[in-house]
PDB file of C-alpha atoms in Angstrom:
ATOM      1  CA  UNK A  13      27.572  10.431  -9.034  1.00  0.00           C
ATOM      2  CA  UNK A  14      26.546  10.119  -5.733  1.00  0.00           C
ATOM      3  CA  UNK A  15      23.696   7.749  -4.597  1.00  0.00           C
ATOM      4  CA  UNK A  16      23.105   8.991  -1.270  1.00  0.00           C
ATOM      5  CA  UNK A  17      19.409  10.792   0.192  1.00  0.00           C
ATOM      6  CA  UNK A  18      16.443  10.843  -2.282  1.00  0.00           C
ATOM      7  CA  UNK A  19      18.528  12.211  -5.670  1.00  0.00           C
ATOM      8  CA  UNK A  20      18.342  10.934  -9.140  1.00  0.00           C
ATOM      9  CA  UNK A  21      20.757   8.449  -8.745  1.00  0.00           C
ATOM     10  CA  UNK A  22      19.251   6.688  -5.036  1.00  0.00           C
ATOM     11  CA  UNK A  23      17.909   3.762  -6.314  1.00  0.00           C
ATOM     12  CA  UNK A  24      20.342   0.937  -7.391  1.00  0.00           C
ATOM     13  CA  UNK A  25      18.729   0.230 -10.477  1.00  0.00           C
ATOM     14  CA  UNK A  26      18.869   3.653 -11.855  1.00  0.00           C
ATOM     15  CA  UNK A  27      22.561   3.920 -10.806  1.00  0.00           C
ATOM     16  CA  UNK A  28      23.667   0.966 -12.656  1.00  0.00           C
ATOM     17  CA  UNK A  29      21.917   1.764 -15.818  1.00  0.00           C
ATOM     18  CA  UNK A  30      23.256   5.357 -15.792  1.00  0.00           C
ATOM     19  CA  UNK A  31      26.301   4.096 -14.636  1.00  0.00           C
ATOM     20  CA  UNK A  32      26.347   2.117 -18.058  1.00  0.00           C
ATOM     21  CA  UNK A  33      25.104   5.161 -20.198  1.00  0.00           C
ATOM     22  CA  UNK A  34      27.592   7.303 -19.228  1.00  0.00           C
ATOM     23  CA  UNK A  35      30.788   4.853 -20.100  1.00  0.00           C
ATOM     24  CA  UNK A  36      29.341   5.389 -23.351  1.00  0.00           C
ATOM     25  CA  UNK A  37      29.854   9.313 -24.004  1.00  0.00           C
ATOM     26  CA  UNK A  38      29.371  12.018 -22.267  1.00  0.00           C
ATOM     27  CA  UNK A  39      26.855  13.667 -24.680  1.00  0.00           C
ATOM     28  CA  UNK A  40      24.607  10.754 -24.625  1.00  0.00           C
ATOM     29  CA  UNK A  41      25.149   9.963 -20.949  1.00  0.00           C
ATOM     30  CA  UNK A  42      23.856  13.899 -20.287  1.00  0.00           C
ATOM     31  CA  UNK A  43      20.321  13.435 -22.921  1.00  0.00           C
ATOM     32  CA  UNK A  44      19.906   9.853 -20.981  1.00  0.00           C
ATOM     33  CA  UNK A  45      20.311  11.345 -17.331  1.00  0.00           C
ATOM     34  CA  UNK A  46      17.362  13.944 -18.219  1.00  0.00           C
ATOM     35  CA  UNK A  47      14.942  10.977 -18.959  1.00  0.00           C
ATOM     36  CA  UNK A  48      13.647   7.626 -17.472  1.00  0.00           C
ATOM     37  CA  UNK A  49      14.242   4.487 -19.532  1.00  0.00           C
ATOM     38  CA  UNK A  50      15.879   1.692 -19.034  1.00  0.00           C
ATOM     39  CA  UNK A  51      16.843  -2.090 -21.097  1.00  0.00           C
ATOM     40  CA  UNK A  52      17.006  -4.881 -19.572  1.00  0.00           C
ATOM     41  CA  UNK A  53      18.829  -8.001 -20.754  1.00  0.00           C
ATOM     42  CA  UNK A  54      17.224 -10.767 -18.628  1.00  0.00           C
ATOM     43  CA  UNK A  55      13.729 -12.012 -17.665  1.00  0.00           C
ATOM     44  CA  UNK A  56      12.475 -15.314 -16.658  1.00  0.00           C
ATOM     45  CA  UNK A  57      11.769 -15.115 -13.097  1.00  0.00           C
ATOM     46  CA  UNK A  58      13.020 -11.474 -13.090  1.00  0.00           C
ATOM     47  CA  UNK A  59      10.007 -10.220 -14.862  1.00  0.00           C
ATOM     48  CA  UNK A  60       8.347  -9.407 -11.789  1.00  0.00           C
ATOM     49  CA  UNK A  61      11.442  -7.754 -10.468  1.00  0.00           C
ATOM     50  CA  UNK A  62      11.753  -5.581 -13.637  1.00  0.00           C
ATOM     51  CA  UNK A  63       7.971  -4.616 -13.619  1.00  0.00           C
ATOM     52  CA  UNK A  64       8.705  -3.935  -9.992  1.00  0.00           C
ATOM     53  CA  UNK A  65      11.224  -1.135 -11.264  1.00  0.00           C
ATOM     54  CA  UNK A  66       9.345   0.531 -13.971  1.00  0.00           C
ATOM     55  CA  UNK A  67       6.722   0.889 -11.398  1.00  0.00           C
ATOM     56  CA  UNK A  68       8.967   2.257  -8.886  1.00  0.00           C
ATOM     57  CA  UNK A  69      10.447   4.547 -12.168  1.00  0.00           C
ATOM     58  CA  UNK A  70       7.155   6.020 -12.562  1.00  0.00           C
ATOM     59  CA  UNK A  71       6.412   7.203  -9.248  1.00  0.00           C
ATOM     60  CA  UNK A  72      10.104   8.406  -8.699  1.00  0.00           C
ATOM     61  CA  UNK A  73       9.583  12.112  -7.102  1.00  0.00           C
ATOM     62  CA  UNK A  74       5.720  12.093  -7.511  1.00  0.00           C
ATOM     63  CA  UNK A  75       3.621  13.131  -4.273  1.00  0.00           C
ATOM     64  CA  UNK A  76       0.321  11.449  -4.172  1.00  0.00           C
ATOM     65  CA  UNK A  77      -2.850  12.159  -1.368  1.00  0.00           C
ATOM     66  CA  UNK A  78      -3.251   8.455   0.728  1.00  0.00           C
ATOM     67  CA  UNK A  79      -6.688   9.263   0.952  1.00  0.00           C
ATOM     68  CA  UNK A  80      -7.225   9.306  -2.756  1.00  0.00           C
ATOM     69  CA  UNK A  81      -7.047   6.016  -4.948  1.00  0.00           C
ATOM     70  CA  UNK A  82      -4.877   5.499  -8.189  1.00  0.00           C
ATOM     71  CA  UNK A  83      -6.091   3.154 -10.915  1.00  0.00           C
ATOM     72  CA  UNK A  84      -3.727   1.125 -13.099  1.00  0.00           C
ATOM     73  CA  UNK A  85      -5.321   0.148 -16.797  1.00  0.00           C
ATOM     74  CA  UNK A  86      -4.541  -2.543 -18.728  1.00  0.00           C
ATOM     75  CA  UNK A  87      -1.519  -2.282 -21.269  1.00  0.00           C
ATOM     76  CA  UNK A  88      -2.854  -2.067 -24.055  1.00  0.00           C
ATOM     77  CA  UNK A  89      -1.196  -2.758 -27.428  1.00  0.00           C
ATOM     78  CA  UNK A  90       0.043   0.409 -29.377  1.00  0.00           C
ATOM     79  CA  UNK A  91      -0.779  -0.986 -32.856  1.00  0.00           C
ATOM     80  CA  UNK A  92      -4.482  -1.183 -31.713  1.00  0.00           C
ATOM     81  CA  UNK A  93      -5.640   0.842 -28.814  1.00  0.00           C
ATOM     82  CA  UNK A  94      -8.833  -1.176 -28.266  1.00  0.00           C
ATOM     83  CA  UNK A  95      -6.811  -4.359 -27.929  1.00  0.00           C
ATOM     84  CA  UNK A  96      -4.554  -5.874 -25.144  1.00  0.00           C
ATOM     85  CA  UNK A  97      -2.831  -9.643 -24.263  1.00  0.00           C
ATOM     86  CA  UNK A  98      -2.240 -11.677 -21.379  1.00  0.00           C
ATOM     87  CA  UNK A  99       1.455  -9.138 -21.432  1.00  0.00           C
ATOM     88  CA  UNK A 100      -0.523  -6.087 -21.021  1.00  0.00           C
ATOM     89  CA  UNK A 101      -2.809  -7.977 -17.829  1.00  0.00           C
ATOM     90  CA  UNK A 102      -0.189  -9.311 -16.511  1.00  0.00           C
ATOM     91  CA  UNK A 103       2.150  -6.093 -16.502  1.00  0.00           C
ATOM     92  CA  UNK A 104      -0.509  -3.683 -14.988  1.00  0.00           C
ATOM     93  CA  UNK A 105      -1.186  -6.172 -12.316  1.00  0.00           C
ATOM     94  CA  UNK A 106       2.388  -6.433 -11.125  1.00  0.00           C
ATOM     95  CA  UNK A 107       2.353  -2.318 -11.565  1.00  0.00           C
ATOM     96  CA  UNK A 108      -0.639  -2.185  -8.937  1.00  0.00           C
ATOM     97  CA  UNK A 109       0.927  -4.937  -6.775  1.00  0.00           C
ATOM     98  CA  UNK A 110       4.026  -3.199  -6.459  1.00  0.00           C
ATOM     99  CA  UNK A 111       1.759   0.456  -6.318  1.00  0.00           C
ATOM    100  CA  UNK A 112      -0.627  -1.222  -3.244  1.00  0.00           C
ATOM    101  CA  UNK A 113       2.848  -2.528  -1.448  1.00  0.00           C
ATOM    102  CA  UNK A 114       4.661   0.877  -1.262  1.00  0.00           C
ATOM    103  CA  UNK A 115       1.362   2.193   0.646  1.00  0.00           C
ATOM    104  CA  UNK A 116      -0.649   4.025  -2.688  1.00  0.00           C
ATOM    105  CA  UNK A 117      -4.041   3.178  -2.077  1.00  0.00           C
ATOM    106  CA  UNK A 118      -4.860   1.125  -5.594  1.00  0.00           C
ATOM    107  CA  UNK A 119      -8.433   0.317  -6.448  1.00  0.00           C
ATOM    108  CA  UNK A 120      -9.341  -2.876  -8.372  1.00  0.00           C
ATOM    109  CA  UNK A 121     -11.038  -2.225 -11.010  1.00  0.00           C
ATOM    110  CA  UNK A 122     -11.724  -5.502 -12.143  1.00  0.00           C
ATOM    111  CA  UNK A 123     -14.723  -5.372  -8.869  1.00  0.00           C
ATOM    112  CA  UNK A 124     -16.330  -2.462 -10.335  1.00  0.00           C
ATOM    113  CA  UNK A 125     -19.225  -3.265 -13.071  1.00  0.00           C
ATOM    114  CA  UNK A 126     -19.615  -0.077 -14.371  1.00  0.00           C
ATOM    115  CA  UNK A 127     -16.136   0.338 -16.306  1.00  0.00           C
ATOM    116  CA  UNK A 128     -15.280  -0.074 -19.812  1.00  0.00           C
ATOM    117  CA  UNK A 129     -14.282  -3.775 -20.209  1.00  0.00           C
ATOM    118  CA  UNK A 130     -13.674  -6.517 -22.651  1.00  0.00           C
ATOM    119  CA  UNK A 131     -14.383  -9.898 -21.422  1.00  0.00           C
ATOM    120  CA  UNK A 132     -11.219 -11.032 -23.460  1.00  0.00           C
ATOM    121  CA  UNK A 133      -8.835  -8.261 -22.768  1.00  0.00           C
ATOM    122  CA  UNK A 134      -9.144  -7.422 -19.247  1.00  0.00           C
ATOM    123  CA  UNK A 135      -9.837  -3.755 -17.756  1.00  0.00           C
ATOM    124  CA  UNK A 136      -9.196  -1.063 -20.964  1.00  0.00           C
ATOM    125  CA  UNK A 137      -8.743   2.396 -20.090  1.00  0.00           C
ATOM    126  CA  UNK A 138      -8.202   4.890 -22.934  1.00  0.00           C
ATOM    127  CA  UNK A 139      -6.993   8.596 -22.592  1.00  0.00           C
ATOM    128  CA  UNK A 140     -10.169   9.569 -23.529  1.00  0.00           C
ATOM    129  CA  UNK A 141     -11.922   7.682 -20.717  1.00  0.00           C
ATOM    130  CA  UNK A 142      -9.644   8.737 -18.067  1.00  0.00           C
ATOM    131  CA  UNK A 143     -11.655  11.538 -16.985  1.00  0.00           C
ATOM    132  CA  UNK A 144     -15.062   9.666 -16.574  1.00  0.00           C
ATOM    133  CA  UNK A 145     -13.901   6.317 -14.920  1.00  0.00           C
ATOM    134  CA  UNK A 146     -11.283   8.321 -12.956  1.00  0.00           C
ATOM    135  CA  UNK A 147     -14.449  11.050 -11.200  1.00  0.00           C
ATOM    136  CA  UNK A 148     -16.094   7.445 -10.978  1.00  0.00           C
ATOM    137  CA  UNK A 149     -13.634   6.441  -7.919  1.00  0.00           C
ATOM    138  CA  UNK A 150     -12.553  10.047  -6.964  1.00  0.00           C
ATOM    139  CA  UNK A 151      -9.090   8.887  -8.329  1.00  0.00           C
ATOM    140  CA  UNK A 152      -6.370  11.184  -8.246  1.00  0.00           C
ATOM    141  CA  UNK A 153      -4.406   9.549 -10.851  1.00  0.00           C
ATOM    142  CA  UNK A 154      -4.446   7.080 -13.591  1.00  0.00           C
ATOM    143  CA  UNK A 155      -1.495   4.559 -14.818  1.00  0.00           C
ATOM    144  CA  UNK A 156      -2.034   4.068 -18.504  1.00  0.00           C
ATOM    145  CA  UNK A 157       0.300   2.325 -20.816  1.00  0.00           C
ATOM    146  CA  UNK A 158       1.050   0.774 -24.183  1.00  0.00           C
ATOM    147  CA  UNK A 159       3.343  -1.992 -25.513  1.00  0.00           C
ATOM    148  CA  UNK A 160       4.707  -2.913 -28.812  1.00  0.00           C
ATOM    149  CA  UNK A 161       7.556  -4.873 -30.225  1.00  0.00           C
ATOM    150  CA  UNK A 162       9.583  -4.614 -33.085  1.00  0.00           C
ATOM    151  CA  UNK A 163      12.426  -7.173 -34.075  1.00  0.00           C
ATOM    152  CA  UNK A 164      13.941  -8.822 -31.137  1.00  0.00           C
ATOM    153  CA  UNK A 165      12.589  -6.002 -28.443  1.00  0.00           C
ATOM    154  CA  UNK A 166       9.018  -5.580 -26.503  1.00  0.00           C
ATOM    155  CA  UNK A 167       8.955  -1.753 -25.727  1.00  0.00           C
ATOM    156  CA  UNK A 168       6.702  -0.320 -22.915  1.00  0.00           C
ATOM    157  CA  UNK A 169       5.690   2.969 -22.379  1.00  0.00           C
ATOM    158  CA  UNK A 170       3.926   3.655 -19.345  1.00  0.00           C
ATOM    159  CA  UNK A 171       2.410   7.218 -17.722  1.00  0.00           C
ATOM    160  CA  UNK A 172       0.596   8.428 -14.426  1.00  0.00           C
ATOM    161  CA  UNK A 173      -2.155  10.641 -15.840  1.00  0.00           C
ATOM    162  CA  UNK A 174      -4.051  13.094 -13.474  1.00  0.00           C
ATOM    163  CA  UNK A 175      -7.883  12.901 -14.574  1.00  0.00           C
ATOM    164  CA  UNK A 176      -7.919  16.774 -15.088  1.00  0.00           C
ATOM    165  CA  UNK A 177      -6.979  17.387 -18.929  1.00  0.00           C
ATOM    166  CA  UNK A 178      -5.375  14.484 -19.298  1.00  0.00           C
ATOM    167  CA  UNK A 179      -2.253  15.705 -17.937  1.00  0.00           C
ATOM    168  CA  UNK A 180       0.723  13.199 -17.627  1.00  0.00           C
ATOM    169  CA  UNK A 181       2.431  13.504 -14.545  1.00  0.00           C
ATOM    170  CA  UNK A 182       5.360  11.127 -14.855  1.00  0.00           C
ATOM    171  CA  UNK A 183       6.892   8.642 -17.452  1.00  0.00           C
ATOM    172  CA  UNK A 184       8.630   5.376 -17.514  1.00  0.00           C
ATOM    173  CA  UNK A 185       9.916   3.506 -21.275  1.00  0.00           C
ATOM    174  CA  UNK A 186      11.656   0.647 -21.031  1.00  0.00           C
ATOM    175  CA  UNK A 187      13.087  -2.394 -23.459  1.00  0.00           C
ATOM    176  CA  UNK A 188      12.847  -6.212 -22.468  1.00  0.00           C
ATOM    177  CA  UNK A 189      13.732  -8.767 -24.909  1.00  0.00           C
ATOM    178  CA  UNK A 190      11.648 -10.147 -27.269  1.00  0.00           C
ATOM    179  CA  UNK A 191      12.225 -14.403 -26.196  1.00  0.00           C
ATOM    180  CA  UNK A 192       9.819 -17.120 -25.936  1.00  0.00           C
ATOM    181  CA  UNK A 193       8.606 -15.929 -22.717  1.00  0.00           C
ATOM    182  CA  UNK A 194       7.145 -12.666 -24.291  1.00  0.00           C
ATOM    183  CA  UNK A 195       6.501 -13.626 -27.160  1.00  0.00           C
ATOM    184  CA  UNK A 196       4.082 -16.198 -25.033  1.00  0.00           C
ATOM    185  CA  UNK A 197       2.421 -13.577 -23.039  1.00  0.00           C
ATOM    186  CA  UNK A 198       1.577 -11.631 -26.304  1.00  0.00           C
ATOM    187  CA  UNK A 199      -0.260 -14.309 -27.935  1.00  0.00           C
TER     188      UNK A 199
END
């Protein structure tokens, strides 16, 4: 496993989770290698960090025109599409942070009035209004995502969506514990 140049393995936080997978079999090191998902143990003030990651997951190996925006939705809850939390706002703004810091131009879509919004929930953007909001602000791409937890574990699933048929470009799951922090946001 070498982490050298722009490979699989380059970024640190990638290596260490594989690095983890693989002490655990070689058949289930190989079906984790193929995919992007990670589980992370601690949070506090590492949530930003982590979100940080899964953003940086995401765009792993996709090529993206500066001159064209990218949109980030709000998380929305998987149980009910039409419904997010202060978790789902808060997540997709540290995605477009981190998005806007590594150079993609990012627009805010909280400025425009025209959207699809919820006063309560923040800016919702469903798979079947990719395509119209997306043509709105000539964006090339669209970061959608959902959230649920089950037991003691918040999953998040998130994907870059190009506008034309919906297509999902990349994909990023990951696992944070379900503590008081969480379980906070999701209220």
């Amino acid at each position: 496993m070498r982490a050298a140049g722009g490979g699989p393995l380059a970024n640190p936080f990638r290596r260490v989770w594989c690095q983890r997978v693989g002490a655990m079999g070689v058949g289930f090191a190989a079906l984790a290698l193929g995919g992007c998902a990670s589980v992370e143990d601690g949070l506090g003030s590492n949530l930003i960090t982590l979100n940080y990651r899964a953003a940086d997951a995401l765009m792993q190996g996709v090529r993206l025109d500066p001159r064209q925006p990218v949109l980030v939705a709000t998380l929305v809850d998987q149980e009910d599409l039409g419904e997010s939390s202060r978790l789902g706002r808060l997540f997709s703004e540290q995605y477009g942070s981190r998005l806007s810091n590594q150079g993609v131009r990012v627009v805010e879509l909280k400025l425009r009035e025209q959207l699809f919004m919820k006063q309560s929930t923040g800016a919702l953007l469903l798979s079947r209004e990719v395509r119209d909001v997306s043509q709105a602000h000539d964006a090339q791409a669209v970061v959608v995502g959902t959230y649920t937890s089950s037991g003691q574990t918040l999953y998040v699933s998130l994907k870059l969506v190009k506008p034309e048929g919906n297509t999902v470009v990349s994909a990023h799951d990951y696992a944070l514990p379900l503590n008081a922090n969480i379980k906070g946001l999701l209220r």
